[in-house]
Amino acid sequence: YEDDKYADTDAVKVSKRILKKAGVSFRKTDHCVNVDLEVI
């Protein structure tokens, strides 16, 4: 399914929002979100 690629779009949006609130810097790649957890 092509849609599978975007199935987690909402989840990613929410995750980004949470990460921003937590002050965690992240870098968006093609379809993944790489989180730098060294902040913790």
PDB file of N, CA and C in Angstrom:
ATOM      1  N   TYR A   1       0.837  -1.197   0.000  1.00  0.00           N
ATOM      2  CA  TYR A   1       0.000   0.000   0.000  1.00  0.00           C
ATOM      3  C   TYR A   1       0.879   1.256   0.000  1.00  0.00           C
ATOM      4  N   GLU A   2       0.565   2.188  -0.843  1.00  0.00           N
ATOM      5  CA  GLU A   2       1.317   3.447  -0.821  1.00  0.00           C
ATOM      6  C   GLU A   2       0.963   4.208   0.450  1.00  0.00           C
ATOM      7  N   ASP A   3      -0.269   4.047   0.900  1.00  0.00           N
ATOM      8  CA  ASP A   3      -0.729   4.796   2.071  1.00  0.00           C
ATOM      9  C   ASP A   3       0.042   4.398   3.330  1.00  0.00           C
ATOM     10  N   ASP A   4       0.565   3.165   3.342  1.00  0.00           N
ATOM     11  CA  ASP A   4       1.310   2.716   4.516  1.00  0.00           C
ATOM     12  C   ASP A   4       2.413   3.703   4.866  1.00  0.00           C
ATOM     13  N   LYS A   5       2.970   4.313   3.811  1.00  0.00           N
ATOM     14  CA  LYS A   5       4.077   5.239   4.024  1.00  0.00           C
ATOM     15  C   LYS A   5       3.648   6.391   4.927  1.00  0.00           C
ATOM     16  N   TYR A   6       2.379   6.759   4.818  1.00  0.00           N
ATOM     17  CA  TYR A   6       1.900   7.933   5.561  1.00  0.00           C
ATOM     18  C   TYR A   6       0.970   7.558   6.706  1.00  0.00           C
ATOM     19  N   ALA A   7       0.911   6.275   7.009  1.00  0.00           N
ATOM     20  CA  ALA A   7      -0.039   5.804   8.017  1.00  0.00           C
ATOM     21  C   ALA A   7       0.204   6.458   9.377  1.00  0.00           C
ATOM     22  N   ASP A   8       1.478   6.757   9.667  1.00  0.00           N
ATOM     23  CA  ASP A   8       1.787   7.281  11.002  1.00  0.00           C
ATOM     24  C   ASP A   8       1.982   8.790  10.987  1.00  0.00           C
ATOM     25  N   THR A   9       1.475   9.444   9.968  1.00  0.00           N
ATOM     26  CA  THR A   9       1.694  10.886   9.861  1.00  0.00           C
ATOM     27  C   THR A   9       1.198  11.611  11.114  1.00  0.00           C
ATOM     28  N   ASP A  10      -0.014  11.306  11.536  1.00  0.00           N
ATOM     29  CA  ASP A  10      -0.569  11.979  12.718  1.00  0.00           C
ATOM     30  C   ASP A  10       0.272  11.672  13.951  1.00  0.00           C
ATOM     31  N   ALA A  11       0.671  10.418  14.082  1.00  0.00           N
ATOM     32  CA  ALA A  11       1.484  10.033  15.239  1.00  0.00           C
ATOM     33  C   ALA A  11       2.793  10.803  15.242  1.00  0.00           C
ATOM     34  N   VAL A  12       3.370  10.968  14.056  1.00  0.00           N
ATOM     35  CA  VAL A  12       4.636  11.704  13.958  1.00  0.00           C
ATOM     36  C   VAL A  12       4.423  13.155  14.346  1.00  0.00           C
ATOM     37  N   LYS A  13       3.308  13.729  13.892  1.00  0.00           N
ATOM     38  CA  LYS A  13       3.009  15.125  14.242  1.00  0.00           C
ATOM     39  C   LYS A  13       2.918  15.276  15.753  1.00  0.00           C
ATOM     40  N   VAL A  14       2.188  14.368  16.384  1.00  0.00           N
ATOM     41  CA  VAL A  14       2.021  14.424  17.838  1.00  0.00           C
ATOM     42  C   VAL A  14       3.370  14.251  18.525  1.00  0.00           C
ATOM     43  N   SER A  15       4.162  13.302  18.020  1.00  0.00           N
ATOM     44  CA  SER A  15       5.473  13.056  18.619  1.00  0.00           C
ATOM     45  C   SER A  15       6.332  14.301  18.553  1.00  0.00           C
ATOM     46  N   LYS A  16       6.305  14.958  17.386  1.00  0.00           N
ATOM     47  CA  LYS A  16       7.107  16.170  17.228  1.00  0.00           C
ATOM     48  C   LYS A  16       6.663  17.228  18.227  1.00  0.00           C
ATOM     49  N   ARG A  17       5.347  17.361  18.393  1.00  0.00           N
ATOM     50  CA  ARG A  17       4.815  18.361  19.313  1.00  0.00           C
ATOM     51  C   ARG A  17       5.331  18.080  20.728  1.00  0.00           C
ATOM     52  N   ILE A  18       5.268  16.806  21.119  1.00  0.00           N
ATOM     53  CA  ILE A  18       5.715  16.422  22.459  1.00  0.00           C
ATOM     54  C   ILE A  18       7.207  16.694  22.604  1.00  0.00           C
ATOM     55  N   LEU A  19       7.973  16.338  21.572  1.00  0.00           N
ATOM     56  CA  LEU A  19       9.422  16.527  21.635  1.00  0.00           C
ATOM     57  C   LEU A  19       9.760  18.002  21.733  1.00  0.00           C
ATOM     58  N   LYS A  20       9.021  18.825  20.991  1.00  0.00           N
ATOM     59  CA  LYS A  20       9.278  20.266  21.051  1.00  0.00           C
ATOM     60  C   LYS A  20       9.034  20.772  22.458  1.00  0.00           C
ATOM     61  N   LYS A  21       7.932  20.317  23.074  1.00  0.00           N
ATOM     62  CA  LYS A  21       7.618  20.742  24.441  1.00  0.00           C
ATOM     63  C   LYS A  21       8.733  20.317  25.382  1.00  0.00           C
ATOM     64  N   ALA A  22       9.283  19.121  25.141  1.00  0.00           N
ATOM     65  CA  ALA A  22      10.343  18.600  26.006  1.00  0.00           C
ATOM     66  C   ALA A  22      11.679  19.263  25.702  1.00  0.00           C
ATOM     67  N   GLY A  23      11.731  20.025  24.629  1.00  0.00           N
ATOM     68  CA  GLY A  23      12.966  20.721  24.294  1.00  0.00           C
ATOM     69  C   GLY A  23      13.984  19.808  23.642  1.00  0.00           C
ATOM     70  N   VAL A  24      13.506  18.711  23.090  1.00  0.00           N
ATOM     71  CA  VAL A  24      14.416  17.771  22.435  1.00  0.00           C
ATOM     72  C   VAL A  24      14.571  18.169  20.973  1.00  0.00           C
ATOM     73  N   SER A  25      15.799  18.254  20.536  1.00  0.00           N
ATOM     74  CA  SER A  25      16.031  18.603  19.138  1.00  0.00           C
ATOM     75  C   SER A  25      15.935  17.334  18.299  1.00  0.00           C
ATOM     76  N   PHE A  26      15.318  17.447  17.148  1.00  0.00           N
ATOM     77  CA  PHE A  26      15.201  16.284  16.278  1.00  0.00           C
ATOM     78  C   PHE A  26      15.372  16.704  14.830  1.00  0.00           C
ATOM     79  N   ARG A  27      15.742  15.732  14.029  1.00  0.00           N
ATOM     80  CA  ARG A  27      15.977  15.985  12.617  1.00  0.00           C
ATOM     81  C   ARG A  27      15.095  15.036  11.827  1.00  0.00           C
ATOM     82  N   LYS A  28      14.330  15.577  10.891  1.00  0.00           N
ATOM     83  CA  LYS A  28      13.410  14.747  10.109  1.00  0.00           C
ATOM     84  C   LYS A  28      14.114  14.246   8.858  1.00  0.00           C
ATOM     85  N   THR A  29      14.104  12.946   8.656  1.00  0.00           N
ATOM     86  CA  THR A  29      14.653  12.364   7.443  1.00  0.00           C
ATOM     87  C   THR A  29      13.482  11.996   6.548  1.00  0.00           C
ATOM     88  N   ASP A  30      13.742  11.198   5.515  1.00  0.00           N
ATOM     89  CA  ASP A  30      12.696  10.842   4.558  1.00  0.00           C
ATOM     90  C   ASP A  30      11.394  10.491   5.260  1.00  0.00           C
ATOM     91  N   HIS A  31      11.426   9.469   6.101  1.00  0.00           N
ATOM     92  CA  HIS A  31      10.184   9.014   6.719  1.00  0.00           C
ATOM     93  C   HIS A  31      10.366   8.788   8.218  1.00  0.00           C
ATOM     94  N   CYS A  32      11.597   8.992   8.698  1.00  0.00           N
ATOM     95  CA  CYS A  32      11.874   8.710  10.105  1.00  0.00           C
ATOM     96  C   CYS A  32      12.162   9.989  10.864  1.00  0.00           C
ATOM     97  N   VAL A  33      11.994   9.923  12.143  1.00  0.00           N
ATOM     98  CA  VAL A  33      12.369  11.055  12.987  1.00  0.00           C
ATOM     99  C   VAL A  33      13.494  10.570  13.891  1.00  0.00           C
ATOM    100  N   ASN A  34      14.672  11.132  13.689  1.00  0.00           N
ATOM    101  CA  ASN A  34      15.810  10.742  14.524  1.00  0.00           C
ATOM    102  C   ASN A  34      15.866  11.657  15.730  1.00  0.00           C
ATOM    103  N   VAL A  35      15.779  11.061  16.902  1.00  0.00           N
ATOM    104  CA  VAL A  35      15.749  11.863  18.116  1.00  0.00           C
ATOM    105  C   VAL A  35      17.078  11.748  18.843  1.00  0.00           C
ATOM    106  N   ASP A  36      17.594  12.884  19.259  1.00  0.00           N
ATOM    107  CA  ASP A  36      18.823  12.873  20.040  1.00  0.00           C
ATOM    108  C   ASP A  36      18.432  12.800  21.509  1.00  0.00           C
ATOM    109  N   LEU A  37      18.589  11.628  22.099  1.00  0.00           N
ATOM    110  CA  LEU A  37      18.138  11.425  23.473  1.00  0.00           C
ATOM    111  C   LEU A  37      19.216  11.760  24.492  1.00  0.00           C
ATOM    112  N   GLU A  38      20.346  12.304  24.026  1.00  0.00           N
ATOM    113  CA  GLU A  38      21.407  12.652  24.968  1.00  0.00           C
ATOM    114  C   GLU A  38      20.944  13.743  25.919  1.00  0.00           C
ATOM    115  N   VAL A  39      19.882  14.457  25.531  1.00  0.00           N
ATOM    116  CA  VAL A  39      19.360  15.517  26.382  1.00  0.00           C
ATOM    117  C   VAL A  39      18.944  14.937  27.725  1.00  0.00           C
ATOM    118  N   ILE A  40      18.376  13.727  27.693  1.00  0.00           N
ATOM    119  CA  ILE A  40      17.938  13.071  28.922  1.00  0.00           C
ATOM    120  C   ILE A  40      19.175  12.586  29.677  1.00  0.00           C
TER     121      ILE A  40
END
